[in-house]
PDB file of C-alpha atoms and ligand atoms in Angstrom:
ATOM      1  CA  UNK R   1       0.000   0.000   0.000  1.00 94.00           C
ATOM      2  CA  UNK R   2       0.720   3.603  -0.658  1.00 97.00           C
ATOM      3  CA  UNK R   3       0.139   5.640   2.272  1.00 98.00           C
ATOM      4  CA  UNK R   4       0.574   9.690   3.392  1.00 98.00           C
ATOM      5  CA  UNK R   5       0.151   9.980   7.033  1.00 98.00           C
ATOM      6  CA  UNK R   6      -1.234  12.695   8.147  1.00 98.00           C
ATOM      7  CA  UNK R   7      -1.438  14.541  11.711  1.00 97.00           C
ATOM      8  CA  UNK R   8       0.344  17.390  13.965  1.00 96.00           C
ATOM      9  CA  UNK R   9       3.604  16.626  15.324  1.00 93.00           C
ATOM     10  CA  UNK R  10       3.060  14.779  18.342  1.00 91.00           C
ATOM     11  CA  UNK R  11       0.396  12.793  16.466  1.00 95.00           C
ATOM     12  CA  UNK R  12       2.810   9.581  16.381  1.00 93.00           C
ATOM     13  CA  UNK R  13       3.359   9.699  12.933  1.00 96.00           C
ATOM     14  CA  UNK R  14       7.013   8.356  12.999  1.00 94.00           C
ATOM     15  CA  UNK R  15       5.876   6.036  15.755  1.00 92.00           C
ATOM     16  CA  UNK R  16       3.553   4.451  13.626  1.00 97.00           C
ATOM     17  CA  UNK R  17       5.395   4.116  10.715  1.00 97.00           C
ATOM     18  CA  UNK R  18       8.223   2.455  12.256  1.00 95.00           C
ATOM     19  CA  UNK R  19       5.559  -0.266  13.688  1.00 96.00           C
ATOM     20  CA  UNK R  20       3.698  -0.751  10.531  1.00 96.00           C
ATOM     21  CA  UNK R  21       7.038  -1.208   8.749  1.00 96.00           C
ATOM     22  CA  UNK R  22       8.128  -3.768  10.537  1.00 95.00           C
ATOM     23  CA  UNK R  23       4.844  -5.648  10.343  1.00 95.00           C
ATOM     24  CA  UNK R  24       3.887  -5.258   6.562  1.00 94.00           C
ATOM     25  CA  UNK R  25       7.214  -3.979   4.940  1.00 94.00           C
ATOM     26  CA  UNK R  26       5.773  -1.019   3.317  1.00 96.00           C
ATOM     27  CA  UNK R  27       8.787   1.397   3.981  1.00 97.00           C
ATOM     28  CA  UNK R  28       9.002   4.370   5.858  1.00 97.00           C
ATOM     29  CA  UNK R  29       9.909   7.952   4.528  1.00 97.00           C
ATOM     30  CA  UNK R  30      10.008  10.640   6.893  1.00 96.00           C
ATOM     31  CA  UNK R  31      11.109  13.731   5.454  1.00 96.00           C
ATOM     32  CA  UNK R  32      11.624  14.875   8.621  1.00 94.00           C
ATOM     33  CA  UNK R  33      14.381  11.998   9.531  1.00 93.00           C
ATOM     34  CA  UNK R  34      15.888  12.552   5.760  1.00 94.00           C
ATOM     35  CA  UNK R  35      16.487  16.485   6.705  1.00 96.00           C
ATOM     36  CA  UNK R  36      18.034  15.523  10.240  1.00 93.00           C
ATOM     37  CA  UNK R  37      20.173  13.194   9.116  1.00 93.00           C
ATOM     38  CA  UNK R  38      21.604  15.651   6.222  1.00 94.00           C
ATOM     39  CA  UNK R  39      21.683  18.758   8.803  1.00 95.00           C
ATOM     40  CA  UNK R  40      23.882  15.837  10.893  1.00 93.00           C
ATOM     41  CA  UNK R  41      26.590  14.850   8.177  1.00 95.00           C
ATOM     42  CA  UNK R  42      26.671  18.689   7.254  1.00 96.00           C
ATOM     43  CA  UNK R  43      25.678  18.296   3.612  1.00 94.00           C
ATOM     44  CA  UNK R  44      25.001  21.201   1.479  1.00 93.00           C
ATOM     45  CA  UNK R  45      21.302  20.855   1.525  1.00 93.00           C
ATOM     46  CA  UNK R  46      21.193  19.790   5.485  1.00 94.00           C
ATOM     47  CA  UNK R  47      23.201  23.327   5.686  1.00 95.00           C
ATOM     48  CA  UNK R  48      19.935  24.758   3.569  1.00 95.00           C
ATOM     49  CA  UNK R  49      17.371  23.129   5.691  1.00 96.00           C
ATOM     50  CA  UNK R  50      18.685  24.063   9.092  1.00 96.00           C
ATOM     51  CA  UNK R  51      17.524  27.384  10.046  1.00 94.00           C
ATOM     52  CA  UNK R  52      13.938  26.610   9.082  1.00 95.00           C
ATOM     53  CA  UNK R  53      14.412  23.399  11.294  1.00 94.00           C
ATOM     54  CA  UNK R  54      15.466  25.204  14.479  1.00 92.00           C
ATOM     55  CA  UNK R  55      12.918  27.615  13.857  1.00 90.00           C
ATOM     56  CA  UNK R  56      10.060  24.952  13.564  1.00 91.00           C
ATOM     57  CA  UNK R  57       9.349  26.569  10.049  1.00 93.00           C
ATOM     58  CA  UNK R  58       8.917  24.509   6.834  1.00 96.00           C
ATOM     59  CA  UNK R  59      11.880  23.558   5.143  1.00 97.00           C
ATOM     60  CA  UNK R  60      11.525  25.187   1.091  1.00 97.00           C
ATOM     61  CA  UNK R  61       9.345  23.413  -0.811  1.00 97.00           C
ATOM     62  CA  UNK R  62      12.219  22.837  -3.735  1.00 95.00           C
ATOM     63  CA  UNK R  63      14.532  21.230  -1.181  1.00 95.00           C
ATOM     64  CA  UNK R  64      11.941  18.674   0.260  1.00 97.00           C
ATOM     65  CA  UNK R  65      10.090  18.046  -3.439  1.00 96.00           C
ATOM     66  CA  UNK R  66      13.718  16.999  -4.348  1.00 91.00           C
ATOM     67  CA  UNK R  67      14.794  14.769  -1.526  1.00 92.00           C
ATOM     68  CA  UNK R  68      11.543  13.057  -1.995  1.00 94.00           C
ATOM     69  CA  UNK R  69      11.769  12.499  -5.515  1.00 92.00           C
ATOM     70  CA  UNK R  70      15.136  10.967  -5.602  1.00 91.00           C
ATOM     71  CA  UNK R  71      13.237   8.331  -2.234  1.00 94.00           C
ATOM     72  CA  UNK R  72       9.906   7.347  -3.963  1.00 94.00           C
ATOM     73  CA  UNK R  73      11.971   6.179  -6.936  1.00 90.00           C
ATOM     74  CA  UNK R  74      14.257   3.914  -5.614  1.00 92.00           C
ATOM     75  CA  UNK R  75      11.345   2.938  -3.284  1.00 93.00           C
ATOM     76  CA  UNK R  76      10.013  -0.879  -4.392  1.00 91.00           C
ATOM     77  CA  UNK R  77       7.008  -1.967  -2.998  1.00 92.00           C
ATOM     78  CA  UNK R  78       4.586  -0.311  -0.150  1.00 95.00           C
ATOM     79  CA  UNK R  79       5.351   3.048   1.458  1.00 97.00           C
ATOM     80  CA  UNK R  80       4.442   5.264   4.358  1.00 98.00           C
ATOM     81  CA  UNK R  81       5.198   8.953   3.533  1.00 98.00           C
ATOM     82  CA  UNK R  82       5.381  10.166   7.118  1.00 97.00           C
ATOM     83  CA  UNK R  83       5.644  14.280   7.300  1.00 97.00           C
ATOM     84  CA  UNK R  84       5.596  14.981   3.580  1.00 98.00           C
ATOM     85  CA  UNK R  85       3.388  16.695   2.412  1.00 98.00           C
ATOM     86  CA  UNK R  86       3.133  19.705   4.518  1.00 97.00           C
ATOM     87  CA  UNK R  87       1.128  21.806   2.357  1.00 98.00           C
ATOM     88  CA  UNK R  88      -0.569  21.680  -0.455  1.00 98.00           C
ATOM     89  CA  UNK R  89       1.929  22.465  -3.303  1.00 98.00           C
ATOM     90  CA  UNK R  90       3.498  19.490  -1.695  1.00 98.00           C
ATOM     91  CA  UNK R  91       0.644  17.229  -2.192  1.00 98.00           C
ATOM     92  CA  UNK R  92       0.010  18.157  -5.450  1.00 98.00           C
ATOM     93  CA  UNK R  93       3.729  17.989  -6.690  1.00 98.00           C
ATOM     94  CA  UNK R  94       3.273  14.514  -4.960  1.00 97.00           C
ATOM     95  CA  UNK R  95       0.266  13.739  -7.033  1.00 97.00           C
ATOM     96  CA  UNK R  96       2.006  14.610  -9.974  1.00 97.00           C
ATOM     97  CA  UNK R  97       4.938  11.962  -9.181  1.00 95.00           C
ATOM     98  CA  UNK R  98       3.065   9.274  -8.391  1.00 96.00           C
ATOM     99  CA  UNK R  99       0.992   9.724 -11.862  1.00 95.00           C
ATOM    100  CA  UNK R 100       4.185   9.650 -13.723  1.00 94.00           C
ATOM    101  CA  UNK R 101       5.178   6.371 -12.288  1.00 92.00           C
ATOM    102  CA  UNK R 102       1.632   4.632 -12.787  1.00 93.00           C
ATOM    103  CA  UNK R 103       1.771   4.401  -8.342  1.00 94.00           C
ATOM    104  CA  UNK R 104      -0.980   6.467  -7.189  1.00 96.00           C
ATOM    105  CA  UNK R 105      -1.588   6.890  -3.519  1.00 97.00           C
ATOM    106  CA  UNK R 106      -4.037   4.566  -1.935  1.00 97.00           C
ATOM    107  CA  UNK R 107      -4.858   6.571   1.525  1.00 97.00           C
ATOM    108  CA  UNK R 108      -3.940   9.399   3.732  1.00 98.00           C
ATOM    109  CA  UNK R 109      -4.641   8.843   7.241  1.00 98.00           C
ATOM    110  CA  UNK R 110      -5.283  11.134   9.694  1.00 98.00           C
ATOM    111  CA  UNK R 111      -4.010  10.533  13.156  1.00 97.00           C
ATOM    112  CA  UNK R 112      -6.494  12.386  15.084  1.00 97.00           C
ATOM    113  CA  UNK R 113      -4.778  13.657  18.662  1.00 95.00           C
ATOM    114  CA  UNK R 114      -6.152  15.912  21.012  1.00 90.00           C
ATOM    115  CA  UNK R 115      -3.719  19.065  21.614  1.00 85.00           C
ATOM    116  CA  UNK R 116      -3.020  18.717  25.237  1.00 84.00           C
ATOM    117  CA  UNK R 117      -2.144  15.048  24.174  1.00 89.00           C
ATOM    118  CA  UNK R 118       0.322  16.812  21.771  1.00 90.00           C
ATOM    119  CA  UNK R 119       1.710  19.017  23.987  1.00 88.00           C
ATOM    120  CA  UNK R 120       2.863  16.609  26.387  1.00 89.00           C
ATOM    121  CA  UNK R 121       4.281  13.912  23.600  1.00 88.00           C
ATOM    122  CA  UNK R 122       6.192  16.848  22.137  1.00 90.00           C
ATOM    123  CA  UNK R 123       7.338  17.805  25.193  1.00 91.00           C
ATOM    124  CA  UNK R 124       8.382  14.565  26.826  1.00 92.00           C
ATOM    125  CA  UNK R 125       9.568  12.981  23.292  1.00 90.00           C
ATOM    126  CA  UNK R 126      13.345  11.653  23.853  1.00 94.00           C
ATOM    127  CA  UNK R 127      15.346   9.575  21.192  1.00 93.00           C
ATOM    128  CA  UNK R 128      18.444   7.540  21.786  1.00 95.00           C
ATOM    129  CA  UNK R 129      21.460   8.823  19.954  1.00 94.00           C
ATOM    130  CA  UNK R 130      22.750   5.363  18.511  1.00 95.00           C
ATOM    131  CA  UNK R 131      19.656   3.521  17.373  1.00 95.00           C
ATOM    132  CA  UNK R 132      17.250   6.128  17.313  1.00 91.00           C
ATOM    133  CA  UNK R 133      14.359   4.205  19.844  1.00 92.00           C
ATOM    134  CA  UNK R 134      11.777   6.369  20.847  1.00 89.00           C
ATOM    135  CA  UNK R 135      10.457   7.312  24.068  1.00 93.00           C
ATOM    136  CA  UNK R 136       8.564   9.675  26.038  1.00 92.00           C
ATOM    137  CA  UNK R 137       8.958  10.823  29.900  1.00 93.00           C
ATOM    138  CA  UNK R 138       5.483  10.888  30.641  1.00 91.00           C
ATOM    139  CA  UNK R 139       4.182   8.111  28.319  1.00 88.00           C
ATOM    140  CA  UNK R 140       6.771   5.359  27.786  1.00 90.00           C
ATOM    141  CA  UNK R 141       9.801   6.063  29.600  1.00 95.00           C
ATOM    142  CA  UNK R 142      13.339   4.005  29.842  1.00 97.00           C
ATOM    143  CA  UNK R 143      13.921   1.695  32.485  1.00 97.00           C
ATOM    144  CA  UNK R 144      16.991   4.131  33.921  1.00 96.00           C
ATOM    145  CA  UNK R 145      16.577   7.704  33.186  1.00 95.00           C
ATOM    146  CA  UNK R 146      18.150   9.309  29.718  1.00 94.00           C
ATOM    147  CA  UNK R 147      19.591   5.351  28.952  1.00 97.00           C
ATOM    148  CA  UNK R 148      18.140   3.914  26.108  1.00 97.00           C
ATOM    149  CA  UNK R 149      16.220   0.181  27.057  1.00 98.00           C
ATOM    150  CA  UNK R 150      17.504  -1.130  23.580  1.00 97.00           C
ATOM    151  CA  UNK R 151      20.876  -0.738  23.483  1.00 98.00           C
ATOM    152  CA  UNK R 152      22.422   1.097  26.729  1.00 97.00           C
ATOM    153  CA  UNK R 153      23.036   4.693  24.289  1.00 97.00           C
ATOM    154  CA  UNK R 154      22.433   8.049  25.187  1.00 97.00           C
ATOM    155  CA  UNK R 155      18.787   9.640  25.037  1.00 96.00           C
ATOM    156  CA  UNK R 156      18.301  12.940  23.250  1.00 93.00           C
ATOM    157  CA  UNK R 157      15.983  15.944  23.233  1.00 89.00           C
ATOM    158  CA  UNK R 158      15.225  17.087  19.450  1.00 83.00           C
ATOM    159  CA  UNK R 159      16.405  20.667  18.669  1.00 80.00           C
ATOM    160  CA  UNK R 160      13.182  21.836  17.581  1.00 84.00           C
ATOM    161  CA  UNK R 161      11.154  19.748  20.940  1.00 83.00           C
ATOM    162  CA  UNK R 162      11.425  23.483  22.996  1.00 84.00           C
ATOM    163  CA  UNK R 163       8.391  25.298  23.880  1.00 81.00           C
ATOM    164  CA  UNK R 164       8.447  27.841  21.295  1.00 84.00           C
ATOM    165  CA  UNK R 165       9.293  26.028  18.415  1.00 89.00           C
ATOM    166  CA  UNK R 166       6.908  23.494  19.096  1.00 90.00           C
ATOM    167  CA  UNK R 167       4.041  26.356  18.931  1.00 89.00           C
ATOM    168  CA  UNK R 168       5.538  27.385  15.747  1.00 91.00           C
ATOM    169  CA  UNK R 169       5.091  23.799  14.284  1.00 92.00           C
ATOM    170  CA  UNK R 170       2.114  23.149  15.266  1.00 93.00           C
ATOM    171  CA  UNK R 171       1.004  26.793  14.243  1.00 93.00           C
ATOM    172  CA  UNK R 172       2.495  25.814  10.484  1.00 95.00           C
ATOM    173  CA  UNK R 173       0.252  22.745  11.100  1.00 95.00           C
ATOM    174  CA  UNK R 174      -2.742  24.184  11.384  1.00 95.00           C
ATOM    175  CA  UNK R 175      -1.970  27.236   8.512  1.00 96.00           C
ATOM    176  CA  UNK R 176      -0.379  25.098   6.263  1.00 97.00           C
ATOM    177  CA  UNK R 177      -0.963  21.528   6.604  1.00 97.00           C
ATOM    178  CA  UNK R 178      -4.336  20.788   7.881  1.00 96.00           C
ATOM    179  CA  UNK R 179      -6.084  22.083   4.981  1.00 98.00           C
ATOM    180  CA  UNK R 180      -4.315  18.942   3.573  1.00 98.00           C
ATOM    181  CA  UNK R 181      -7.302  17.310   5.633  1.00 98.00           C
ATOM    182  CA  UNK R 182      -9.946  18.299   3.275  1.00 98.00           C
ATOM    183  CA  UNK R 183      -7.304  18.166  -0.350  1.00 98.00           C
ATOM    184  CA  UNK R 184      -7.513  13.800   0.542  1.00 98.00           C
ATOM    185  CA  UNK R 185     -11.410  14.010   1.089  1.00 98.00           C
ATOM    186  CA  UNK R 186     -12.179  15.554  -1.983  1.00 98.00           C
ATOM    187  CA  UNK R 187     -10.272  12.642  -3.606  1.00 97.00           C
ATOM    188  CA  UNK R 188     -12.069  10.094  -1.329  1.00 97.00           C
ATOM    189  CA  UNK R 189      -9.018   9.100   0.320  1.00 97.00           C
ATOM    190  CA  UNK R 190      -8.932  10.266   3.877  1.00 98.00           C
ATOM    191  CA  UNK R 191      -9.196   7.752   6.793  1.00 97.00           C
ATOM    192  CA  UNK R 192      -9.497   9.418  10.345  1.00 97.00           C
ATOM    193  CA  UNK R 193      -7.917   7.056  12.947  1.00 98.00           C
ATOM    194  CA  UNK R 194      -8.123   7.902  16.960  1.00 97.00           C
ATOM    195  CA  UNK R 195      -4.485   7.853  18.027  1.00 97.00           C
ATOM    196  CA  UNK R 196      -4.695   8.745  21.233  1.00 94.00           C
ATOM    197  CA  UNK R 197      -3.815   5.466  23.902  1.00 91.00           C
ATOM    198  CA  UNK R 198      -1.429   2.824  23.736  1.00 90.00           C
ATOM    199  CA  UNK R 199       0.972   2.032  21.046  1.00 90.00           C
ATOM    200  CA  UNK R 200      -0.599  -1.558  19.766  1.00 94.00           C
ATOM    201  CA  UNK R 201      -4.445  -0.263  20.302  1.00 96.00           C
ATOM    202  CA  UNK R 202      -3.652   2.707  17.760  1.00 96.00           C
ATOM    203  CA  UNK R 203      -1.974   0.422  15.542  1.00 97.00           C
ATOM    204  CA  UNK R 204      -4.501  -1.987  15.169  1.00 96.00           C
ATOM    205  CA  UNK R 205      -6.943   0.830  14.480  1.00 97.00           C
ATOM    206  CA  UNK R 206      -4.796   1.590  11.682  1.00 97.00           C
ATOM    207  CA  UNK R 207      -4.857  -1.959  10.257  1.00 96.00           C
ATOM    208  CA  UNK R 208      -8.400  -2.393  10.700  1.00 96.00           C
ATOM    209  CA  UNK R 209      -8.618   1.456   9.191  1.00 96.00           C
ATOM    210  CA  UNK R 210      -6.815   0.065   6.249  1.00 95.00           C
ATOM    211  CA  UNK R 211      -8.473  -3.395   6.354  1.00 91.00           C
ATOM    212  CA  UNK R 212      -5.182  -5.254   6.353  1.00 90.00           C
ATOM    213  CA  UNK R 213      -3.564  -8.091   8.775  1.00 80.00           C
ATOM    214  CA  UNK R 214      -0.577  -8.498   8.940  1.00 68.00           C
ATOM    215  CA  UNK R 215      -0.013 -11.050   6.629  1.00 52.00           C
ATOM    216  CA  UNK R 216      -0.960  -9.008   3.657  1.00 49.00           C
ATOM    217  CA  UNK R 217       1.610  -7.240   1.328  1.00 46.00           C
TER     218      UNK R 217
HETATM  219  P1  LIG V   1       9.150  16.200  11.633  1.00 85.10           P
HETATM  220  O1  LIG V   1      10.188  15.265  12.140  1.00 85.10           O
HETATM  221  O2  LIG V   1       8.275  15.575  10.570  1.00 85.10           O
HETATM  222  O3  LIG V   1       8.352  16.842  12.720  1.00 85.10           O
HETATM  223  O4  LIG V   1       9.923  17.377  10.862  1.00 85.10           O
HETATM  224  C1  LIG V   1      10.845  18.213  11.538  1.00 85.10           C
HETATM  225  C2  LIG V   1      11.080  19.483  10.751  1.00 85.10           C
HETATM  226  O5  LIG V   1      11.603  19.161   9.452  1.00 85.10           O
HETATM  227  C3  LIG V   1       9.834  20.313  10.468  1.00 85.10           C
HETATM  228  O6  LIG V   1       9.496  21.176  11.540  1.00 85.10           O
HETATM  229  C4  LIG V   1      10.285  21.088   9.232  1.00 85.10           C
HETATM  230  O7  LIG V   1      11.179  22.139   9.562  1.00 85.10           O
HETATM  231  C5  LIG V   1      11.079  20.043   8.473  1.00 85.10           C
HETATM  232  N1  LIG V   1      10.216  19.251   7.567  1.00 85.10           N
HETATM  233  C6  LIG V   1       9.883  17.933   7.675  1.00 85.10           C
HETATM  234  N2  LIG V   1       9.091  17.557   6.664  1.00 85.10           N
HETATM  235  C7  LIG V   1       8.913  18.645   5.883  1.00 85.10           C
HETATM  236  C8  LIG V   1       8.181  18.901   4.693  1.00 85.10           C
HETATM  237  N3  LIG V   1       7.448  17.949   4.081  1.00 85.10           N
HETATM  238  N4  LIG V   1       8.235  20.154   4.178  1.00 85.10           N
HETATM  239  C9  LIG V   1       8.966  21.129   4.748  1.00 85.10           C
HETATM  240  N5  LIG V   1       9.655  20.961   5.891  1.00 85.10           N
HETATM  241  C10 LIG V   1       9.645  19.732   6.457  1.00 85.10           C
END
């Protein structure tokens, strides 16, 4: 399946994706992971996209269009688009590439998260530095504090997880993104999915959202 997930930050986009990778194969591409990684190593467009980062602003729509380009077509199979697109030049430029290759998308699904849920996922989000597990303070946190469970590494606090740049982002959300909401219903392809409670519960309400098991391809 070809999927866009759609939802605030917070919304447990990345979360998600990484789960329903690893139980269907469709492959995860998070725009937002692609421009960390390339702010990281220092590469001319990570240099580009990093002031817009920090700032919780949208990185330029020519810098993302391209990165995501170059993904979807050495992509085989299923995919999760997870952050991308943020607005709707984005989603049409992505309609556009998905024509051209005969793959159009099959859903967009919209976690639906309350914003005080946000708030506190945003706030309490922690990564580890070495294998990039996911946690969060108030809602899943490591055995021993700042130690990541899986593997013993470091845990980290993403740049842009301070108070005022996450009410930037989730200002650009609702400007710029969330009209995306209504772009997928016109084309009959929006699926709203509560995503609010624990991990498994909101994943199976994704699969049953879809109408796939996890046996299907
Ligand atoms: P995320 O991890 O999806 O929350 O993305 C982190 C940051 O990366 C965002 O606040 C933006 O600055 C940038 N970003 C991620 N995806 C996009 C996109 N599709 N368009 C523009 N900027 C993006």
């Amino acid at each position: 399946m070809r999927l866009v997930l759609l939802g605030a930050p917070g919304s447990g986009k990345g979360t998600q994706a990484k789960i329903l990778q690893s139980l269907l194969g469709w492959v995860q591409i998070s725009t937002g992971d692609l421009l960390r990684a390339a702010v990281k190593a220092e590469t001319p467009l990570g240099v580009k996209a990093k002031a817009a980062m920090d700032a919780g602003e949208l990185v330029s729509d020519e810098i993302v269009l391209g990165l995501m380009e170059e993904k979807i077509g050495e992509t085989k199979g299923g995919f999760i688009l997870d952050g991308f697109p943020r607005n709707i030049a984005q989603a049409e430029a992505l309609e556009k590439m998905l024509e051209a290759i005969d793959k159009p998308l099959d859903e967009a699904v919209l976690m639906d998260v309350d914003f005080d849920v946000l708030l506190k996922r945003l706030t309490g989000r922690r990564s580890c530095k070495d294998c990039g597990s996911l946690y969060n303070i108030y809602f899943s946190p490591t055995e021993k504090e700042d130690v990541c469970d899986n593997c013993g590494g470091e845990l980290m606090h993403r740049k842009d997880d301070n108070e005022e740049t996450i009410g930037n982002r989730l200002n650009v959300y609702r400007d710029q993104t969330s009209p995306l909401i209504d772009f997928y219903k016109e084309r009959n392809k929006l699926t709203k999915v509560d995503a609010v409670g624990e991990l498994e519960d909101v994943t199976k309400r994704m699969m049953e959202a879809l109408r796939v098991s996890d046996l299907d391809d």
